[in-house]
PDB file of C-alpha atoms and ligand atoms in Angstrom:
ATOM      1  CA  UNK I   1       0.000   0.000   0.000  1.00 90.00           C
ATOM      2  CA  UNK I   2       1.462   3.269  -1.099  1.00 95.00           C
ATOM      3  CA  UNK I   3       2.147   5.749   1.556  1.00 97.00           C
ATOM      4  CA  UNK I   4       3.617   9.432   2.121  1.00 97.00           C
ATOM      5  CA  UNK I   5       6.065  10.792   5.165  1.00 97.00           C
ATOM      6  CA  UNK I   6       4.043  13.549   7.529  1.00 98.00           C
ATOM      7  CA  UNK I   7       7.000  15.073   9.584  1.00 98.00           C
ATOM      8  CA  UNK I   8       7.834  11.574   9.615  1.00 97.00           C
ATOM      9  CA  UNK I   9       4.370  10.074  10.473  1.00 98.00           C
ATOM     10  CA  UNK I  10       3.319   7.401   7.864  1.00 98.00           C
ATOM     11  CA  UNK I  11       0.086   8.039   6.267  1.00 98.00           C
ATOM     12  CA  UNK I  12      -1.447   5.641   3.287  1.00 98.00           C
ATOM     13  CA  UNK I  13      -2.170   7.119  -0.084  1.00 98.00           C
ATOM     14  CA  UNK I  14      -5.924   5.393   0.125  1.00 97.00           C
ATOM     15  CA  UNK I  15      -9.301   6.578  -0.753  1.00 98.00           C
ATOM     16  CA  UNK I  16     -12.463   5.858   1.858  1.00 98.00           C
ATOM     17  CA  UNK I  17     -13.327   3.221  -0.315  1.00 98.00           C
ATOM     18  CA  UNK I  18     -10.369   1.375  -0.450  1.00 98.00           C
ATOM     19  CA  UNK I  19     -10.058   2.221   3.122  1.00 98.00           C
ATOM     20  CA  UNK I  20     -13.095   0.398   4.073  1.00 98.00           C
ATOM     21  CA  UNK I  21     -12.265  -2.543   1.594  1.00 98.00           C
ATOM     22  CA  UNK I  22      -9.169  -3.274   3.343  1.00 98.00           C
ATOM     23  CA  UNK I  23     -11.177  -2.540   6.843  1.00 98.00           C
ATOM     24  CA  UNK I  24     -12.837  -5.269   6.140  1.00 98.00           C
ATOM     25  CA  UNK I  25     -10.561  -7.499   4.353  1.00 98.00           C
ATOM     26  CA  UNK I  26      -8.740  -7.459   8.093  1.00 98.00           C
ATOM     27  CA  UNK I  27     -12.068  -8.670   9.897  1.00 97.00           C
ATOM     28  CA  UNK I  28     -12.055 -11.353   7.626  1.00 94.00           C
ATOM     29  CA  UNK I  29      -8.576 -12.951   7.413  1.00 91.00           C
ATOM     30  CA  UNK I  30      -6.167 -14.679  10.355  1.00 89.00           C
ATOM     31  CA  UNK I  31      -4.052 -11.604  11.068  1.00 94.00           C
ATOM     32  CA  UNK I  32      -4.213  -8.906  13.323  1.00 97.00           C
ATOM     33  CA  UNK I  33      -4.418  -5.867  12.035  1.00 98.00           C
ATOM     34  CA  UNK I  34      -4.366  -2.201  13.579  1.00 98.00           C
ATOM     35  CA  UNK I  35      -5.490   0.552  12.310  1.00 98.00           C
ATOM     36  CA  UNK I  36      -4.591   4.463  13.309  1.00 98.00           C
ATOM     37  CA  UNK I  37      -5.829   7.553  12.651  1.00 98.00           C
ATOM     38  CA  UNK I  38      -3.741  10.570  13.055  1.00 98.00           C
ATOM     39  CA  UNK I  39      -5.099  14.028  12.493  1.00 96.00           C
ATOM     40  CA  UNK I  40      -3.026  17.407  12.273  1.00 96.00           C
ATOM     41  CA  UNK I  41      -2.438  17.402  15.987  1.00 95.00           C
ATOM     42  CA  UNK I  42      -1.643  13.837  16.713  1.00 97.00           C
ATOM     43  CA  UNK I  43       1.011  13.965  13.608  1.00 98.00           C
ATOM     44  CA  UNK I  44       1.915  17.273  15.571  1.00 97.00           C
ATOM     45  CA  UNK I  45       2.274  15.296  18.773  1.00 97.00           C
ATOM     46  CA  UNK I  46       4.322  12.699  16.990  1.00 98.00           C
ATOM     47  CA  UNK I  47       6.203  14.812  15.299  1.00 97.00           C
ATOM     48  CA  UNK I  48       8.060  15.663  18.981  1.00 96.00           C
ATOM     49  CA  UNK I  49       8.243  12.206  20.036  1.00 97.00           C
ATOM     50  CA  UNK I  50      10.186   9.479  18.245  1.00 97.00           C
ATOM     51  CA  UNK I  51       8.135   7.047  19.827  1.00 98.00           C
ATOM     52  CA  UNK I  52       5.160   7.716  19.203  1.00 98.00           C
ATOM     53  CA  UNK I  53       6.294   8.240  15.979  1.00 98.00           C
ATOM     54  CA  UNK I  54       7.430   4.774  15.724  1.00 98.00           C
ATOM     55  CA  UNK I  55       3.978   3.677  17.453  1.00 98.00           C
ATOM     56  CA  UNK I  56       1.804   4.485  14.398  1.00 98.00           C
ATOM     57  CA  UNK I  57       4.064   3.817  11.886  1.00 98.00           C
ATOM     58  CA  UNK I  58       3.443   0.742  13.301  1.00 98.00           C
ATOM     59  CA  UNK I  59       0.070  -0.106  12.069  1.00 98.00           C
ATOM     60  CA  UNK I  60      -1.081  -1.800   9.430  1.00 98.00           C
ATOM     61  CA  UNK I  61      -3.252   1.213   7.988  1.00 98.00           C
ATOM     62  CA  UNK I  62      -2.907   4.787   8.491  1.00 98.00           C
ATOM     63  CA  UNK I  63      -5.332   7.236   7.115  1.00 98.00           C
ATOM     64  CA  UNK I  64      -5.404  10.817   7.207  1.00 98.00           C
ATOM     65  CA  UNK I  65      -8.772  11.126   9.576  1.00 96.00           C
ATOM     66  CA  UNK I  66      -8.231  15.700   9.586  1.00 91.00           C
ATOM     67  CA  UNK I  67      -8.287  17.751   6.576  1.00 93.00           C
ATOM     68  CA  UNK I  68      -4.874  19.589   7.717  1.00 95.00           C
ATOM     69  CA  UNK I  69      -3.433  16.158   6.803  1.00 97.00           C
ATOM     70  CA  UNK I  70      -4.795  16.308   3.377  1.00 97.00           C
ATOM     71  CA  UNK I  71      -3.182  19.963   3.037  1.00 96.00           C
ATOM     72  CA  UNK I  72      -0.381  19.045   4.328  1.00 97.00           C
ATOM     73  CA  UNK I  73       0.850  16.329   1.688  1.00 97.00           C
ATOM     74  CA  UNK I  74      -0.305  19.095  -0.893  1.00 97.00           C
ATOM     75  CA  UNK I  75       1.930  21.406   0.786  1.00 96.00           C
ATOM     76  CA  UNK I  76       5.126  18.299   0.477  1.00 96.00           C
ATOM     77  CA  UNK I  77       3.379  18.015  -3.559  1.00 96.00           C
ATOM     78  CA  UNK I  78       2.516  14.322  -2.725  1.00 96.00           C
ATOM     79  CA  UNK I  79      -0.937  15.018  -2.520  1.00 97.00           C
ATOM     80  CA  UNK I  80      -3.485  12.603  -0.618  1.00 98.00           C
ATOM     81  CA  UNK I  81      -6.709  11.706  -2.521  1.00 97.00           C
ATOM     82  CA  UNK I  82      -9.532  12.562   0.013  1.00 96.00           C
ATOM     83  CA  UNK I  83      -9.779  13.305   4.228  1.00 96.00           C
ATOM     84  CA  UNK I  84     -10.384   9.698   5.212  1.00 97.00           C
ATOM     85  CA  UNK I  85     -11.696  10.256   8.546  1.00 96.00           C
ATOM     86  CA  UNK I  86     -11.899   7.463  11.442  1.00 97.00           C
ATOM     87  CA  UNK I  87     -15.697   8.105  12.105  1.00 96.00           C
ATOM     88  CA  UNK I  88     -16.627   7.957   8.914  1.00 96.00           C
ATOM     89  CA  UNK I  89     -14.558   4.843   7.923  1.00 98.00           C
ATOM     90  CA  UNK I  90     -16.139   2.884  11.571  1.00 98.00           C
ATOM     91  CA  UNK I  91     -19.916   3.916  10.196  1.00 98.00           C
ATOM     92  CA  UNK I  92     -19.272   2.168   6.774  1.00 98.00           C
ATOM     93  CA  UNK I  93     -17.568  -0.894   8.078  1.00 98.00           C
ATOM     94  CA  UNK I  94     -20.543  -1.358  10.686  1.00 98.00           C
ATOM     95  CA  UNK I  95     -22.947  -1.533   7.280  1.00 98.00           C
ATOM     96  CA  UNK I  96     -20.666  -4.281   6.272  1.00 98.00           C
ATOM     97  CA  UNK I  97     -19.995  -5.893   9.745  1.00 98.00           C
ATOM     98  CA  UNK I  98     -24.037  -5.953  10.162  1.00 98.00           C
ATOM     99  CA  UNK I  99     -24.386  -8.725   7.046  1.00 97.00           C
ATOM    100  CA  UNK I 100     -22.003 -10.254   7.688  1.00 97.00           C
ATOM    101  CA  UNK I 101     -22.848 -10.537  11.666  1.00 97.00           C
ATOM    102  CA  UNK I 102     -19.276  -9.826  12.821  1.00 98.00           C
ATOM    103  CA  UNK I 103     -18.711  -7.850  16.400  1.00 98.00           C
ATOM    104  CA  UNK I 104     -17.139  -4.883  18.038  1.00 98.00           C
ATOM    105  CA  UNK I 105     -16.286  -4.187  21.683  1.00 98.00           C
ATOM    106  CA  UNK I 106     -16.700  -0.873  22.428  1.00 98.00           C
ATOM    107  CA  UNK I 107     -13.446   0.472  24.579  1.00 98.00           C
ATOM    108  CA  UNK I 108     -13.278   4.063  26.223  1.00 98.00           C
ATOM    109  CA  UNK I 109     -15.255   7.045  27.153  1.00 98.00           C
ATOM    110  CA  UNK I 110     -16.921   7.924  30.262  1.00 98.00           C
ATOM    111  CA  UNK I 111     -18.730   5.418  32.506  1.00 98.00           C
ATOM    112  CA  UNK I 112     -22.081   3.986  30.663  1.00 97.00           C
ATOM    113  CA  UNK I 113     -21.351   5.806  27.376  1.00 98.00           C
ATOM    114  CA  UNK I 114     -20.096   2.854  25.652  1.00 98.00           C
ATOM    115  CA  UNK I 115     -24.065   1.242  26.748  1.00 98.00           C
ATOM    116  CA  UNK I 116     -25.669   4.121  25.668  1.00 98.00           C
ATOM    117  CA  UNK I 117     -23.293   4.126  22.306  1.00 98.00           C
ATOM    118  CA  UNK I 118     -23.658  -0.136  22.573  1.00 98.00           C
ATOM    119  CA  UNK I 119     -27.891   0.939  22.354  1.00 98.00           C
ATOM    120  CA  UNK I 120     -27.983   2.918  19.332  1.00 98.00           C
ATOM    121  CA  UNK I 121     -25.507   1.029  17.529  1.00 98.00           C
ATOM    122  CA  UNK I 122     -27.625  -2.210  17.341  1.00 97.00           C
ATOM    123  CA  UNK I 123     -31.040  -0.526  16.557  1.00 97.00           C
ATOM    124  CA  UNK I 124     -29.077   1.730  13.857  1.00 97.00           C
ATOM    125  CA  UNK I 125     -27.077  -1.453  11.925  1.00 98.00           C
ATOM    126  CA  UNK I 126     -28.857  -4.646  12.563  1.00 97.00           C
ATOM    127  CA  UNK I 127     -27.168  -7.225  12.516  1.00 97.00           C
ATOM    128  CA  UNK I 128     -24.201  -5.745  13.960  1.00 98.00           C
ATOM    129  CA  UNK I 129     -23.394  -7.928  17.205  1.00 98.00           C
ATOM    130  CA  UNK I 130     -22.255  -5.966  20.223  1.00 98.00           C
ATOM    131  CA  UNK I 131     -19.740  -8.314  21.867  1.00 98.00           C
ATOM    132  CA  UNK I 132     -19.154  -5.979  24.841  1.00 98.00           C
ATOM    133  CA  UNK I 133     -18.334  -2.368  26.532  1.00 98.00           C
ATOM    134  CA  UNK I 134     -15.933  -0.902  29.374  1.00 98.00           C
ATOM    135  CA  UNK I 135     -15.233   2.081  30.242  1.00 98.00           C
ATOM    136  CA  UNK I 136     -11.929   4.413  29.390  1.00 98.00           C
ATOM    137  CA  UNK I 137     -11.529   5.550  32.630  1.00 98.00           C
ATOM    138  CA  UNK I 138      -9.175   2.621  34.687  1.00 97.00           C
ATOM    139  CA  UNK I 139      -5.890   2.498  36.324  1.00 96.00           C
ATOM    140  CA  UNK I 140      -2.707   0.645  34.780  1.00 95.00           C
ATOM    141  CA  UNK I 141      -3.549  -2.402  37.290  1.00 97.00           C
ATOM    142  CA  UNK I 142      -7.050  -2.959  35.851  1.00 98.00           C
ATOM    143  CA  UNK I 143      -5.272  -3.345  32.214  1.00 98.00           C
ATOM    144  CA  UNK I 144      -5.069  -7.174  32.939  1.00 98.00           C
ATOM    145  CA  UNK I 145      -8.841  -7.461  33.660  1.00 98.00           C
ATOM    146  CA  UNK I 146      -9.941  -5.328  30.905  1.00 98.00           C
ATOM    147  CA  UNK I 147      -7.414  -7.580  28.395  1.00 98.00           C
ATOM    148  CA  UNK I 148      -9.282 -10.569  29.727  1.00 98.00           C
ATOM    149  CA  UNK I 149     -13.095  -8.930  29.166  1.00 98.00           C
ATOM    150  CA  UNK I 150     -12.353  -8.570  25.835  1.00 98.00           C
ATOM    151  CA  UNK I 151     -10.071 -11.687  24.953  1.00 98.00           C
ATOM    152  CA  UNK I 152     -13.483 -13.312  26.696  1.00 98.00           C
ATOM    153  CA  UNK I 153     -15.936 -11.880  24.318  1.00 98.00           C
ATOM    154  CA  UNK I 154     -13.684 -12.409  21.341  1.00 97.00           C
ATOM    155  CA  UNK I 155     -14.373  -9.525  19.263  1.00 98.00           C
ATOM    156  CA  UNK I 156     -13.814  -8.774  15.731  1.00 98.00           C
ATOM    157  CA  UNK I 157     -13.318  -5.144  15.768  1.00 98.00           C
ATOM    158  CA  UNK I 158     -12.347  -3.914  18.832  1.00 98.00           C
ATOM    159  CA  UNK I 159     -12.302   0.076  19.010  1.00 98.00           C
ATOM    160  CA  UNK I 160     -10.304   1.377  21.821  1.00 98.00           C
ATOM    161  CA  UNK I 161     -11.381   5.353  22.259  1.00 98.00           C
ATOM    162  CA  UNK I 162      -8.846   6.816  25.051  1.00 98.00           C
ATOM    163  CA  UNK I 163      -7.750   9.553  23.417  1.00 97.00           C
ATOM    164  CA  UNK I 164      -4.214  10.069  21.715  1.00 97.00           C
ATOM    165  CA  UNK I 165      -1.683   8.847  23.125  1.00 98.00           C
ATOM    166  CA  UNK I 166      -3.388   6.466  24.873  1.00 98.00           C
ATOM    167  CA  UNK I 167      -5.098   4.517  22.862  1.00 98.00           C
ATOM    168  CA  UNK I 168      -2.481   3.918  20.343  1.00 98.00           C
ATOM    169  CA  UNK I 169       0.164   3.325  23.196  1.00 98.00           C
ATOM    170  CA  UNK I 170      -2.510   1.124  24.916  1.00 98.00           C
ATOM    171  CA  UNK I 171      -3.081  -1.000  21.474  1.00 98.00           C
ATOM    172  CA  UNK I 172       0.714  -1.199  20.320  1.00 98.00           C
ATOM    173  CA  UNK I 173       1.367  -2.890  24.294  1.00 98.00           C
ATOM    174  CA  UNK I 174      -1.352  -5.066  24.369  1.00 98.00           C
ATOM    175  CA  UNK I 175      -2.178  -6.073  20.408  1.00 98.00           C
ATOM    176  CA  UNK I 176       0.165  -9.542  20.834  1.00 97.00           C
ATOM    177  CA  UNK I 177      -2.260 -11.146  23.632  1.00 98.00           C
ATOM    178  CA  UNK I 178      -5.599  -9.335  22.670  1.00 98.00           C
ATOM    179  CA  UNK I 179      -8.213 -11.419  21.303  1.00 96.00           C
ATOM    180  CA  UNK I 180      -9.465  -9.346  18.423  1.00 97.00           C
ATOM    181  CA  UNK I 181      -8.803  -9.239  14.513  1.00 97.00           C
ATOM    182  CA  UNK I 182      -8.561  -5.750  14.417  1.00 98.00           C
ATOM    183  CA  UNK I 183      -8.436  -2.838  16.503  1.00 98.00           C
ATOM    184  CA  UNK I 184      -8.476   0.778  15.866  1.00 98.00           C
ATOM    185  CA  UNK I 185      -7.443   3.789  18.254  1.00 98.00           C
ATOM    186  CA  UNK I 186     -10.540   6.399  17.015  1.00 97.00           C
ATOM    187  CA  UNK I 187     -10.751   9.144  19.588  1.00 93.00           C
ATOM    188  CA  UNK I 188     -13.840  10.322  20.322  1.00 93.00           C
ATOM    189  CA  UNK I 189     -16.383   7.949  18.182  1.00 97.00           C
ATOM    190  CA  UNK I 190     -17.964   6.372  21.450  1.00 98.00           C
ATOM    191  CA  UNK I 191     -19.085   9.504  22.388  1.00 96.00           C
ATOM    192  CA  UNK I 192     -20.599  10.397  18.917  1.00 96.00           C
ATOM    193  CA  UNK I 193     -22.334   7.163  18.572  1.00 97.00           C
ATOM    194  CA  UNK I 194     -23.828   7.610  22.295  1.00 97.00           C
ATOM    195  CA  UNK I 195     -25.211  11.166  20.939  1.00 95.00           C
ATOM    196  CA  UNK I 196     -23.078  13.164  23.910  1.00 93.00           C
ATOM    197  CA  UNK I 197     -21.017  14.943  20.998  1.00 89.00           C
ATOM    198  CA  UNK I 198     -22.561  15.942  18.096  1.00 86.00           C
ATOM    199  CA  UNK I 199     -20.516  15.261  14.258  1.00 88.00           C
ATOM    200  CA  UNK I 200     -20.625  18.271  12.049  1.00 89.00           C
ATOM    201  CA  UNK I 201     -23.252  18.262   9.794  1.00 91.00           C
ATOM    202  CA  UNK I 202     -22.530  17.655   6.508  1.00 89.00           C
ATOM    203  CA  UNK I 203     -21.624  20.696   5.059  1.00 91.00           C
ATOM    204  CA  UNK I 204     -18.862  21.544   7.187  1.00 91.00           C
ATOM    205  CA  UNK I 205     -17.597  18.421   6.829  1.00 88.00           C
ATOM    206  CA  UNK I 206     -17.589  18.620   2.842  1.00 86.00           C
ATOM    207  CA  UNK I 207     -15.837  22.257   2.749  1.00 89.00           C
ATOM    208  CA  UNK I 208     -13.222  21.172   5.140  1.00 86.00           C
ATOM    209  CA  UNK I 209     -14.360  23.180   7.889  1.00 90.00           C
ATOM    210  CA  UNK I 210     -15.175  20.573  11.068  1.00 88.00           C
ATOM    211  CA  UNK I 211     -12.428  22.001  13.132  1.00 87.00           C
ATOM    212  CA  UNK I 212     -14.068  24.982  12.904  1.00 89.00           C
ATOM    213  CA  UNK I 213     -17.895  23.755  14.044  1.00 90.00           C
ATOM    214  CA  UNK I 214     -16.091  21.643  16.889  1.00 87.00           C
ATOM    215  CA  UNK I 215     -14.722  24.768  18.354  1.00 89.00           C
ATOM    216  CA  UNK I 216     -18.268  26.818  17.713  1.00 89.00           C
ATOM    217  CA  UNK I 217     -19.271  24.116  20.083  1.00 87.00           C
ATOM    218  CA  UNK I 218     -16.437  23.433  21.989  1.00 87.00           C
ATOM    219  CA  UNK I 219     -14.586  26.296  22.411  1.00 90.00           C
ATOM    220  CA  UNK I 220     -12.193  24.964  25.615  1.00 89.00           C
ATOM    221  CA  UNK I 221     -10.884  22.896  22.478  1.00 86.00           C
ATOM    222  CA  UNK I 222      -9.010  26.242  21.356  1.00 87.00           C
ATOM    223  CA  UNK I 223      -5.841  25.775  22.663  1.00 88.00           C
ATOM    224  CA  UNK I 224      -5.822  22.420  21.482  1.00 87.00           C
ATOM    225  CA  UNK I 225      -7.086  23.377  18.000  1.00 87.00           C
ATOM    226  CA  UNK I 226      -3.970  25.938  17.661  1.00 91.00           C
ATOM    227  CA  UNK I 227      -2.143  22.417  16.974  1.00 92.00           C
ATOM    228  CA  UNK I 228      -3.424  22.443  13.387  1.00 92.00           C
ATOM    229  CA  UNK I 229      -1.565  25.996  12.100  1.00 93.00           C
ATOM    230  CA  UNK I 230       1.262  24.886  13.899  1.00 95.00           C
ATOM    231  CA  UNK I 231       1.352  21.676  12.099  1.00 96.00           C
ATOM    232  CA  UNK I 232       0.829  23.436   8.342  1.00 95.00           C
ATOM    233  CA  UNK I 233       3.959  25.669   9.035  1.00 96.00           C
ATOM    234  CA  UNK I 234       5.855  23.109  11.091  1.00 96.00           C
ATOM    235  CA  UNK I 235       5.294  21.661   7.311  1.00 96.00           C
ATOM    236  CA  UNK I 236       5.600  24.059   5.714  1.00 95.00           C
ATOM    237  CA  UNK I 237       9.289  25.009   6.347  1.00 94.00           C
ATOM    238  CA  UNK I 238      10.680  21.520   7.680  1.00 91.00           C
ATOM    239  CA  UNK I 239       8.385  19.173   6.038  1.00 91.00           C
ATOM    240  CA  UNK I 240      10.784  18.207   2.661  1.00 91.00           C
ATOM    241  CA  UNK I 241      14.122  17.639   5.694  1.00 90.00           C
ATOM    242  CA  UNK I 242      11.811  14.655   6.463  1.00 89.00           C
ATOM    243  CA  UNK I 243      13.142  11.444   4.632  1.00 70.00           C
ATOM    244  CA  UNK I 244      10.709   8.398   3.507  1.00 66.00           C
TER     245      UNK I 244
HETATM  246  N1  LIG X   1     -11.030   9.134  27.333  1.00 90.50           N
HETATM  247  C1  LIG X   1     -11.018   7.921  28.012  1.00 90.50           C
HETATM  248  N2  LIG X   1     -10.082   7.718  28.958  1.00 90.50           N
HETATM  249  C2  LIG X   1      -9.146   8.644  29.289  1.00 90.50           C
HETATM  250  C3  LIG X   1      -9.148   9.878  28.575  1.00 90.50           C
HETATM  251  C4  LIG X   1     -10.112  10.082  27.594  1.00 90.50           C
HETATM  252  O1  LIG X   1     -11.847   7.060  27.757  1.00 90.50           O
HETATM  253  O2  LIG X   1      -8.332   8.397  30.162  1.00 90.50           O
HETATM  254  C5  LIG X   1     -12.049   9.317  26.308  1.00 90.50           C
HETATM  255  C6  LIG X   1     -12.876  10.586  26.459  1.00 90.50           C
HETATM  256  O3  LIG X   1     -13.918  10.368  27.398  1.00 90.50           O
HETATM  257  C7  LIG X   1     -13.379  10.751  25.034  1.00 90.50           C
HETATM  258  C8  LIG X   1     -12.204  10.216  24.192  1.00 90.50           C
HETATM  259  O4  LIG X   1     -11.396   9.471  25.081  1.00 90.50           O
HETATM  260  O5  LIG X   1     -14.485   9.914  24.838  1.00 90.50           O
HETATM  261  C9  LIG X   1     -11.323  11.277  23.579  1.00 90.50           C
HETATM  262  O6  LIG X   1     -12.093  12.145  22.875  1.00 90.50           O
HETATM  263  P1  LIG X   1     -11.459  13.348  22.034  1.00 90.50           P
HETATM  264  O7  LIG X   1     -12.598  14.037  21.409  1.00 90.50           O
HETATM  265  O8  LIG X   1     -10.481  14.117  22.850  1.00 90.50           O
HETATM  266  O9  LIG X   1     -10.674  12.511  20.954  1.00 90.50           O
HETATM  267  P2  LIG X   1      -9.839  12.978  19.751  1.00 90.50           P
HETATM  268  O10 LIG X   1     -10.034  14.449  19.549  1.00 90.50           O
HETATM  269  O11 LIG X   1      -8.448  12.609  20.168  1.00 90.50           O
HETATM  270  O12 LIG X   1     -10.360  12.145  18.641  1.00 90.50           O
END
């Protein structure tokens, strides 16, 4: 799979399509797959920590979830076909996963969100088989009880939604001994699917232009969202120094 260097993130050349084509080509073979989805900020993030770095290159697929991403491999002239973003990409694998009656765990968010999320999830895709929930709020000692919840509901999908770093630290440790053909660290999808956060409607989402609906309604995000012109002139001047 053809990818580009992001201030020396790893991000696949792929369209949604393709995206969810492979999604689902993972659910369905013997591997384990993982998939990540860095934004502006988390590439940001990595970008200052060679570890993390090295955490998502990791994974099998990496798509471009923000629209800054997109820019930002027009900016290095190796342009990415489309924003291929992590909520979007879950919503049309669940169509697929609800034929062909394969399951998800639901991993993170606030106490009884994953239920609520769990709730509308089966009376929105039917068919789609809820294999389990837990909270995102534990302690490093609980990490061997929650690995042994989900190794005993045997997912197919697991989604683990911590937050970055977390979640992609928390999948990189733990992917060897956990019971699931593929897992994918996507943020803040529980608490979409629950209805606690609303998406953008479509329109802001077509021009490019969630970033700036998600601070309309959350504007303590702010100092967090000043991550994304810092990323377009981190690559801006240093991007090209990065090698493949
Ligand atoms: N979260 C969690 N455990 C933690 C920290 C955060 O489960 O220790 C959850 C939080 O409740 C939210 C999600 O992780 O549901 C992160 O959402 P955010 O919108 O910040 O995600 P992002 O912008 O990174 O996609």
């Amino acid at each position: 799979m053809k990818s580009i260097n992001i201030l020396g993130v790893k991000v696949n050349n792929i369209t949604m399509n393709e995206a969810v084509e492979t999604a689902f080509n993972y659910l369905c073979d013997d591997n384990k797959n993982v998939i990540y989805t860095p934004n502006s900020e988390i590439i940001l993030a990595a970008s200052n920590d060679s570890e993390f770095t090295e955490i998502i290159n990791s994974a099998d697929l990496i798509i471009p979830d923000g629209i800054g991403v997109v820019y930002g491999s027009k900016i290095l002239g190796q342009p990415l076909p489309e924003r291929v973003a992590g909520f979007d990409l879950v919503c049309l694998l669940f169509e697929k996963m609800a034929q062909a009656g394969k399951s998800v765990f639901l991993f993170g968010a606030k106490p009884g969100v994953a239920d609520t999320a769990a709730e509308k999830l089966k009376e929105k895709y039917n068919g789609l088989v809820i294999a389990g929930t837990n909270d995102g709020y534990f302690k490093d000692e609980d990490d061997e009880k929650i690995i042994a919840k989900i190794n005993e509901a045997a997912p197919d999908f697991l989604m683990v939604c911590l937050g970055f770093p977390k979640q992609e630290k928390w999948i990189y440790k733990y992917k060897d001994v956990l019971n699931a053909k593929l897992m994918i660290g996507a943020g803040g999808c529980i608490d979409v699917f629950a209805g606690n956060v609303m998406r953008a409607p479509e329109f802001y989402c077509k021009h490019g232009l969630e970033w700036f609906y998600r601070l309309m309604k959350q504007p303590s995000r702010f100092v967090r969202m000043l991550a994304l012109p810092k990323f377009g002139l981190k690559v801006l001047f240093k991007g090209r120094s990065y090698k493949d």
